[in-house]
Short mmCIF file of C-alpha atoms in Angstrom, two decimals:
data_model
loop_
_atom_site.label_atom_id
_atom_site.label_comp_id
_atom_site.label_asym_id
_atom_site.label_seq_id
_atom_site.Cartn_x
_atom_site.Cartn_y
_atom_site.Cartn_z
CA MET A 1232 -4.34 79.47 -6.69
CA ASP A 1233 -2.44 80.43 -3.45
CA ILE A 1234 -0.81 78.33 -0.94
CA GLU A 1235 -3.08 78.83 1.64
CA SER A 1236 -6.12 77.71 -0.58
CA ILE A 1237 -4.46 74.17 -1.62
CA LEU A 1238 -3.32 73.55 2.07
CA LYS A 1239 -7.00 73.96 3.15
CA GLU A 1240 -8.08 71.61 0.47
CA PHE A 1241 -5.60 69.04 1.35
CA ASN A 1242 -6.78 69.23 4.89
CA VAL A 1243 -10.48 68.92 3.61
CA LEU A 1244 -9.65 65.64 1.34
CA ARG A 1245 -7.65 64.07 4.37
CA ASN A 1246 -10.83 64.44 6.68
CA ARG A 1247 -13.04 63.37 4.21
CA ALA A 1248 -10.90 60.33 3.49
CA MET A 1249 -10.58 59.40 7.23
CA ARG A 1250 -14.15 59.58 7.58
CA SER A 1251 -14.84 57.38 4.49
CA VAL A 1252 -12.44 54.78 5.40
CA GLN A 1253 -13.97 54.27 9.09
CA MET A 1254 -17.37 53.90 7.42
CA VAL A 1255 -16.54 50.96 5.29
CA ARG A 1256 -17.87 47.65 6.08
CA GLY A 1257 -15.93 45.41 3.81
CA ALA A 1258 -12.49 44.94 2.10
CA LYS A 1259 -14.12 45.51 -1.20
CA ALA A 1260 -15.66 48.57 -0.06
CA LEU A 1261 -12.19 49.61 1.55
CA GLU A 1262 -10.50 48.77 -1.93
CA SER A 1263 -12.67 51.23 -3.68
CA ALA A 1264 -12.58 53.78 -1.17
CA ARG A 1265 -8.55 53.78 -1.55
CA LYS A 1266 -8.92 53.76 -5.24
CA LYS A 1267 -11.26 56.95 -5.00
CA TYR A 1268 -8.71 58.83 -2.90
CA LEU A 1269 -5.24 57.29 -3.61
CA GLY A 1270 -5.60 55.91 -7.25
CA GLU A 1271 -4.01 57.09 -10.56
CA ASP A 1272 -7.15 59.13 -11.11
CA GLY A 1273 -8.15 59.73 -7.56
CA MET A 1274 -8.90 63.03 -5.62
CA LEU A 1275 -5.31 63.17 -4.29
CA ALA A 1276 -3.82 62.84 -7.49
CA GLU A 1277 -6.01 65.47 -9.15
CA LEU A 1278 -5.14 67.92 -6.30
CA ASP A 1279 -1.44 67.13 -7.04
CA ARG A 1280 -1.50 68.31 -10.29
CA LYS A 1281 -2.50 71.80 -8.96
CA ILE A 1282 0.70 72.43 -7.37
CA ALA A 1283 2.24 73.06 -10.67
CA GLY A 1284 0.09 76.30 -10.81
CA LEU A 1285 1.69 77.74 -7.60
CA ALA A 1286 4.81 79.95 -6.95
CA GLU A 1287 8.03 78.21 -7.28
CA GLU A 1288 8.61 78.89 -3.48
CA ALA A 1289 5.44 77.63 -2.48
CA ARG A 1290 5.65 74.53 -4.15
CA PRO A 1291 7.82 72.62 -1.72
CA LEU A 1292 5.54 73.02 1.37
CA ALA A 1293 2.38 71.79 -0.89
CA SER A 1294 4.21 68.74 -1.95
CA GLN A 1295 5.12 67.67 1.68
CA THR A 1296 1.71 68.17 2.28
CA ALA A 1297 0.49 65.84 -0.29
CA ALA A 1298 2.92 63.48 0.74
CA SER A 1299 1.72 63.78 4.52
CA VAL A 1300 -2.07 63.40 3.36
CA LYS A 1301 -1.17 60.38 0.98
CA GLU A 1302 0.69 58.49 3.89
CA ALA A 1303 -2.11 59.20 6.22
CA ILE A 1304 -4.64 57.99 4.32
CA ALA A 1305 -2.78 54.65 3.34
CA GLN A 1306 -2.01 54.10 6.97
CA ALA A 1307 -5.73 54.67 7.78
CA CYS A 1308 -6.54 52.07 4.85
CA ALA A 1309 -3.94 49.29 6.51
CA ARG A 1310 -5.18 49.82 9.79
CA LYS A 1311 -8.92 48.95 8.65
CA LEU A 1312 -7.66 46.09 6.52
CA GLU A 1313 -6.32 44.54 9.44
CA GLN A 1314 -9.25 45.08 11.32
CA PHE A 1315 -11.38 43.21 8.71
CA ALA A 1316 -8.70 40.19 8.65
CA LEU A 1317 -8.62 39.80 12.44
CA SER A 1318 -12.63 39.97 12.56
CA GLU A 1319 -12.81 37.31 9.90
CA ARG A 1320 -10.17 34.99 11.65
CA GLN A 1321 -12.32 35.53 14.89
CA ASN A 1322 -15.47 34.70 13.04
CA ARG A 1323 -14.12 31.75 11.49
CA LEU A 1324 -12.45 30.12 14.81
CA ALA A 1325 -15.76 30.94 16.37
CA GLU A 1326 -17.68 28.63 13.78
CA GLU A 1327 -15.08 26.19 14.08
CA LYS A 1328 -14.76 25.99 17.64
CA ILE A 1329 -14.31 22.39 19.09
CA ASP A 1330 -16.64 21.15 22.17
CA ILE A 1331 -13.95 19.16 24.10
CA SER A 1332 -16.76 18.07 25.98
CA LEU A 1333 -17.62 15.68 23.14
CA CYS A 1334 -16.51 12.23 23.00
CA GLY A 1335 -13.63 11.75 20.76
CA ALA A 1336 -13.46 9.81 17.80
CA GLU A 1337 -12.87 5.76 18.25
CA TRP A 1338 -9.54 4.83 16.99
CA ARG A 1339 -9.03 1.16 16.38
CA ALA A 1340 -5.67 -0.70 16.62
CA GLY A 1341 -4.36 -2.00 13.26
CA ARG A 1342 -3.67 -5.84 13.15
CA ARG A 1343 -2.33 -8.23 10.33
CA HIS A 1344 -4.71 -9.33 7.76
CA PRO A 1345 -5.93 -12.93 8.25
CA LEU A 1346 -4.27 -14.11 4.93
CA ILE A 1347 -0.96 -12.64 6.15
CA ALA A 1348 -1.58 -13.89 9.65
CA LEU A 1349 -1.89 -17.39 8.58
CA SER A 1350 1.05 -17.34 6.27
CA ASP A 1351 3.28 -16.04 9.11
CA ASP A 1352 1.81 -19.15 11.46
CA ALA A 1353 2.64 -21.46 8.92
CA LEU A 1354 6.37 -19.89 8.54
CA GLU A 1355 6.90 -20.03 12.41
CA PHE A 1356 5.85 -23.61 12.31
CA PHE A 1357 8.23 -24.41 9.76
CA GLN A 1358 10.91 -22.53 11.45
CA SER A 1359 10.32 -24.54 14.48
CA LEU A 1360 10.97 -27.69 12.48
CA GLY A 1361 14.37 -26.26 11.31
CA PHE A 1362 13.84 -24.74 7.75
CA SER A 1363 15.25 -21.22 6.99
CA ILE A 1364 13.20 -18.86 5.37
CA ILE A 1365 14.15 -17.63 2.17
CA LEU A 1366 12.97 -15.07 -0.46
CA GLY A 1367 13.36 -14.70 -4.28
CA PRO A 1368 12.91 -12.03 -7.00
CA ASP A 1369 9.22 -11.83 -8.72
CA ILE A 1370 10.68 -11.44 -11.86
CA GLU A 1371 12.77 -14.57 -13.12
CA THR A 1372 14.62 -15.70 -16.01
CA GLU A 1373 13.55 -18.83 -18.09
CA PHE A 1374 16.67 -20.83 -16.44
CA TYR A 1375 15.37 -20.60 -12.95
CA ASN A 1376 11.56 -20.62 -13.64
CA PHE A 1377 11.59 -23.83 -16.41
CA GLU A 1378 14.93 -25.02 -17.44
CA ALA A 1379 16.55 -25.82 -14.00
CA LEU A 1380 13.18 -27.50 -13.09
CA ASN A 1381 13.28 -30.03 -15.82
CA MET A 1382 10.90 -27.96 -18.11
CA PRO A 1383 13.24 -27.16 -21.55
CA PRO A 1384 11.97 -24.94 -23.98
CA HIS A 1385 8.55 -26.26 -25.91
CA HIS A 1386 7.95 -28.60 -23.42
CA VAL A 1387 4.34 -29.39 -22.91
CA ALA A 1388 4.81 -29.03 -19.14
CA ARG A 1389 5.16 -25.32 -19.42
CA ASP A 1390 1.51 -25.23 -20.46
CA SER A 1391 0.31 -25.55 -16.75
CA HIS A 1392 2.41 -22.43 -16.01
CA PRO A 1393 0.96 -19.60 -18.23
CA ALA A 1394 3.38 -16.68 -17.56
CA PHE A 1395 3.32 -12.88 -18.08
CA ALA A 1396 6.45 -12.33 -20.25
CA VAL A 1397 8.22 -8.95 -19.14
CA GLY A 1398 11.43 -9.27 -21.52
CA ALA A 1399 13.19 -11.57 -24.08
CA ASP A 1400 14.30 -13.91 -21.09
CA ALA A 1401 12.26 -12.42 -18.22
CA LEU A 1402 8.85 -13.22 -16.85
CA LEU A 1403 6.84 -12.88 -13.56
CA ARG A 1404 7.53 -15.99 -11.70
CA THR A 1405 4.90 -18.96 -11.78
CA HIS A 1406 5.83 -20.80 -8.67
CA LEU A 1407 8.22 -20.23 -5.95
CA ALA A 1408 10.58 -23.20 -6.75
CA PRO A 1409 13.05 -21.11 -8.54
CA ALA A 1410 14.00 -19.68 -5.27
CA CYS A 1411 14.44 -22.97 -3.76
CA VAL A 1412 16.88 -23.47 -7.26
CA ARG A 1413 18.90 -20.32 -6.30
CA PHE A 1414 19.12 -21.48 -2.69
CA MET A 1415 20.30 -24.94 -3.49
CA LEU A 1416 23.03 -23.32 -6.08
CA GLU A 1417 24.34 -21.36 -3.20
CA ARG A 1418 24.42 -24.27 -0.28
CA GLN A 1419 25.27 -27.62 -0.06
CA PRO A 1420 23.11 -30.37 1.47
CA PRO A 1421 21.70 -31.00 3.98
CA LEU A 1422 19.08 -28.03 3.71
CA ALA A 1423 15.77 -27.19 4.40
CA ALA A 1424 14.29 -23.99 3.31
CA ILE A 1425 10.69 -22.37 3.33
CA CYS A 1426 9.93 -19.63 0.69
CA PRO A 1427 6.68 -17.46 1.00
CA GLY A 1428 5.69 -15.12 -1.70
CA ARG A 1429 3.57 -14.23 -4.62
CA VAL A 1430 3.21 -16.04 -7.89
CA HIS A 1431 1.60 -14.69 -10.94
CA LEU A 1432 -0.55 -17.09 -13.67
CA ARG A 1433 -2.39 -15.79 -16.50
CA GLN A 1434 -6.01 -16.91 -15.56
CA PRO A 1435 -9.09 -17.22 -17.97
CA GLY A 1436 -12.11 -15.19 -17.26
CA LEU A 1437 -12.68 -11.57 -15.78
CA ASP A 1438 -12.97 -12.63 -11.97
CA ALA A 1439 -9.78 -14.74 -11.89
CA SER A 1440 -6.80 -13.47 -9.99
CA THR A 1441 -3.87 -13.49 -11.80
CA GLU A 1442 -1.63 -13.05 -8.33
CA ILE A 1443 -1.65 -15.99 -5.71
CA HIS A 1444 0.04 -16.36 -2.31
CA ARG A 1445 1.77 -19.22 -1.88
CA ILE A 1446 4.41 -21.04 0.33
CA GLU A 1447 6.72 -23.64 -0.86
CA GLY A 1448 9.41 -25.61 0.73
CA VAL A 1449 12.54 -27.83 0.00
CA MET A 1450 14.37 -30.20 1.84
CA ALA A 1451 17.73 -32.06 0.60
CA GLY A 1452 20.26 -34.50 1.82
CA ASP A 1453 21.45 -38.01 1.53
CA THR A 1454 18.89 -39.87 3.48
CA ILE A 1455 15.51 -37.72 2.47
CA ARG A 1456 12.70 -39.95 1.83
CA LEU A 1457 9.11 -39.83 1.05
CA SER A 1458 8.32 -40.76 4.56
CA ASP A 1459 10.33 -37.45 5.66
CA LEU A 1460 7.61 -35.45 3.58
CA LYS A 1461 4.71 -37.50 5.09
CA GLY A 1462 5.96 -36.61 8.71
CA VAL A 1463 6.22 -33.15 7.93
CA VAL A 1464 2.74 -32.82 6.32
CA ASP A 1465 1.56 -34.99 9.38
CA LEU A 1466 2.92 -32.40 11.69
CA PHE A 1467 1.52 -29.44 9.76
CA SER A 1468 -1.96 -30.52 9.56
CA ARG A 1469 -2.01 -31.07 13.32
CA HIS A 1470 -0.88 -27.81 13.76
CA LEU A 1471 -3.24 -26.29 11.25
CA LEU A 1472 -6.33 -28.16 12.10
CA GLY A 1473 -5.74 -29.67 15.52
CA GLU A 1474 -4.76 -33.03 16.74
CA GLU A 1475 -7.63 -35.00 15.24
CA ALA A 1476 -6.32 -33.61 11.52
CA GLY A 1477 -5.79 -36.34 9.03
CA PHE A 1478 -4.27 -36.54 5.57
CA ARG A 1479 -4.03 -38.47 2.44
CA MET A 1480 -1.67 -38.48 -0.63
CA ARG A 1481 -2.81 -38.94 -4.23
CA PRO A 1482 -0.54 -39.69 -7.01
CA VAL A 1483 -0.25 -36.79 -9.81
CA TYR A 1484 2.18 -35.70 -12.44
CA CYS A 1485 5.08 -33.09 -11.81
CA GLN A 1486 7.65 -32.44 -14.15
CA PHE A 1487 10.27 -31.70 -11.69
CA ALA A 1488 8.98 -34.40 -8.67
CA GLU A 1489 8.70 -38.05 -9.05
CA PRO A 1490 6.82 -39.34 -7.18
CA CYS A 1491 4.53 -36.55 -6.55
CA CYS A 1492 1.13 -36.34 -5.03
CA GLU A 1493 -1.68 -34.02 -4.26
CA ILE A 1494 -2.24 -33.88 -0.47
CA ASP A 1495 -5.64 -33.41 1.25
CA LEU A 1496 -6.12 -32.63 4.58
CA THR A 1497 -9.21 -33.13 6.94
CA ALA A 1498 -10.64 -32.58 10.35
CA PRO A 1499 -13.53 -34.42 12.28
CA ASP A 1500 -16.91 -32.11 11.39
CA PRO A 1501 -18.90 -32.14 14.36
CA GLU A 1502 -21.94 -30.69 12.66
CA SER A 1503 -21.97 -33.83 10.10
CA ASP A 1504 -24.41 -36.40 10.43
CA SER A 1505 -22.82 -38.76 8.24
CA ASP A 1506 -20.86 -42.27 9.73
CA ASP A 1507 -17.81 -40.64 8.38
CA PRO A 1508 -17.51 -36.77 9.44
CA ARG A 1509 -14.65 -36.07 7.49
CA VAL A 1510 -14.41 -33.56 4.76
CA TRP A 1511 -11.29 -34.13 2.66
CA GLU A 1512 -9.78 -30.90 1.19
CA ASN A 1513 -6.88 -30.48 -1.26
CA ALA A 1514 -4.08 -28.38 0.28
CA LEU A 1515 -0.62 -29.11 -0.91
CA LEU A 1516 1.33 -30.47 -3.38
CA GLY A 1517 4.64 -32.30 -3.21
CA GLY A 1518 6.96 -35.14 -4.08
CA MET A 1519 10.58 -36.53 -4.29
CA ILE A 1520 12.64 -33.99 -6.35
CA ARG A 1521 13.75 -35.49 -9.81
CA PRO A 1522 17.48 -36.28 -10.34
CA GLU A 1523 17.65 -33.81 -13.50
CA VAL A 1524 17.09 -30.86 -10.97
CA PHE A 1525 19.89 -31.93 -8.57
CA GLU A 1526 22.13 -32.18 -11.65
CA ASN A 1527 21.12 -28.55 -12.76
CA VAL A 1528 22.05 -27.29 -9.22
CA GLY A 1529 25.27 -29.07 -9.22
CA TYR A 1530 24.48 -32.14 -6.74
CA ASP A 1531 25.20 -35.60 -7.19
CA PRO A 1532 21.89 -37.27 -7.76
CA LEU A 1533 23.18 -40.57 -6.62
CA ALA A 1534 24.23 -39.32 -3.34
CA VAL A 1535 21.56 -36.63 -2.61
CA ASN A 1536 17.58 -37.03 -2.29
CA GLY A 1537 14.90 -34.41 -1.44
CA PHE A 1538 11.55 -33.38 -1.44
CA TRP A 1539 9.52 -30.14 -2.50
CA PHE A 1540 6.26 -29.26 -1.35
CA ARG A 1541 3.87 -26.08 -1.72
CA MET A 1542 0.65 -24.68 -0.78
CA ASP A 1543 -1.77 -21.86 -1.44
CA VAL A 1544 -2.46 -19.45 1.56
CA HIS A 1545 -6.02 -18.88 0.23
CA ARG A 1546 -6.70 -22.57 0.49
CA LEU A 1547 -5.31 -23.20 3.85
CA ALA A 1548 -7.84 -20.00 5.05
CA GLU A 1549 -10.53 -22.02 3.14
CA ILE A 1550 -9.69 -25.01 5.09
CA ARG A 1551 -9.50 -23.31 8.61
CA HIS A 1552 -12.23 -20.90 8.13
CA GLY A 1553 -14.47 -22.19 5.54
CA ALA A 1554 -14.82 -21.45 1.85
CA ALA A 1555 -17.37 -18.67 2.14
CA ILE A 1556 -15.38 -16.38 4.75
CA ALA A 1557 -11.88 -17.17 2.96
CA GLY A 1558 -13.47 -15.66 -0.20
CA ALA A 1559 -14.79 -12.70 1.43
CA LEU A 1560 -11.35 -12.12 2.79
CA ARG A 1561 -10.05 -11.16 -0.63
CA GLU A 1562 -12.59 -8.38 -0.64
CA ASN A 1563 -11.00 -6.70 2.73
CA ASP A 1564 -14.30 -5.67 4.19
CA VAL A 1565 -13.29 -4.00 7.60
CA ARG A 1566 -16.46 -5.48 9.21
CA LEU A 1567 -14.96 -8.86 8.54
CA LEU A 1568 -11.24 -8.42 9.14
CA ARG A 1569 -12.38 -6.91 12.52
CA GLN A 1570 -13.65 -10.16 13.56
CA PHE A 1571 -10.07 -12.03 13.48
#
């Protein structure tokens, strides 16, 4: 084969490949055309092998022509692929076009959960009385959770605090009094502190919650009496339920407070038809701190008196909003939360 014939074949192959590339209608068809002409077993490779049969002085020109044809076909394939990509992008943008004349999505402002708002309201009230807000760790030791509060090992009082053990001497706190103990170990009386947080109790039943949100407080000094606790409860009940609110105290046993009382709150029910339109709801537990606790924190029990109290935030919500609503608040139904 002479040089003129092979150059003519290269020219025919280039023209045919250009027409084929221009006529394809998709990326897959384009890839098939590229392999047909530029693949290892393609038409250009087959024509390249004929160069070896040319005279030695004609081979450089044939090789240059082959490289030129290969580059032209490759560039044509690349341009066609860019056209397909651009067309696909334009089609996708047309399908995803946003009609700016439509009303936008409504965004509702976030707000505090009603239980959190109630807890914050109570903390602000106690701050106004001079209480300091303190925090404590969720994981406590046996000493802070039990022994410092007059509950030595194997004491029956620990049965009322079923705890989750997380180590040899570590457990999830069952009340917030340990935080009050830590505060008293760091401070000398007079003092007043309020502690919000979670406590963890092992509860029977699948529906029982093991996590309870509480608020506990302590006040200590040389002249603190049970009447001071009654005064604090009276002010808090009026703040929570209004000026017509009342309270009553019923004696109950507590290992680290004596005397200790369950405290019921009430407010007049305008919808009640009875002669006494009051419904009493248990809300707090509190009493005078025992001398053993003061000894454990380094106070002189003959010179220092004090009281302790606690309340469940969910119980306060039941009293303020009703049991049905307070129970539903735990489910975090947005339709209900938007009403607060």
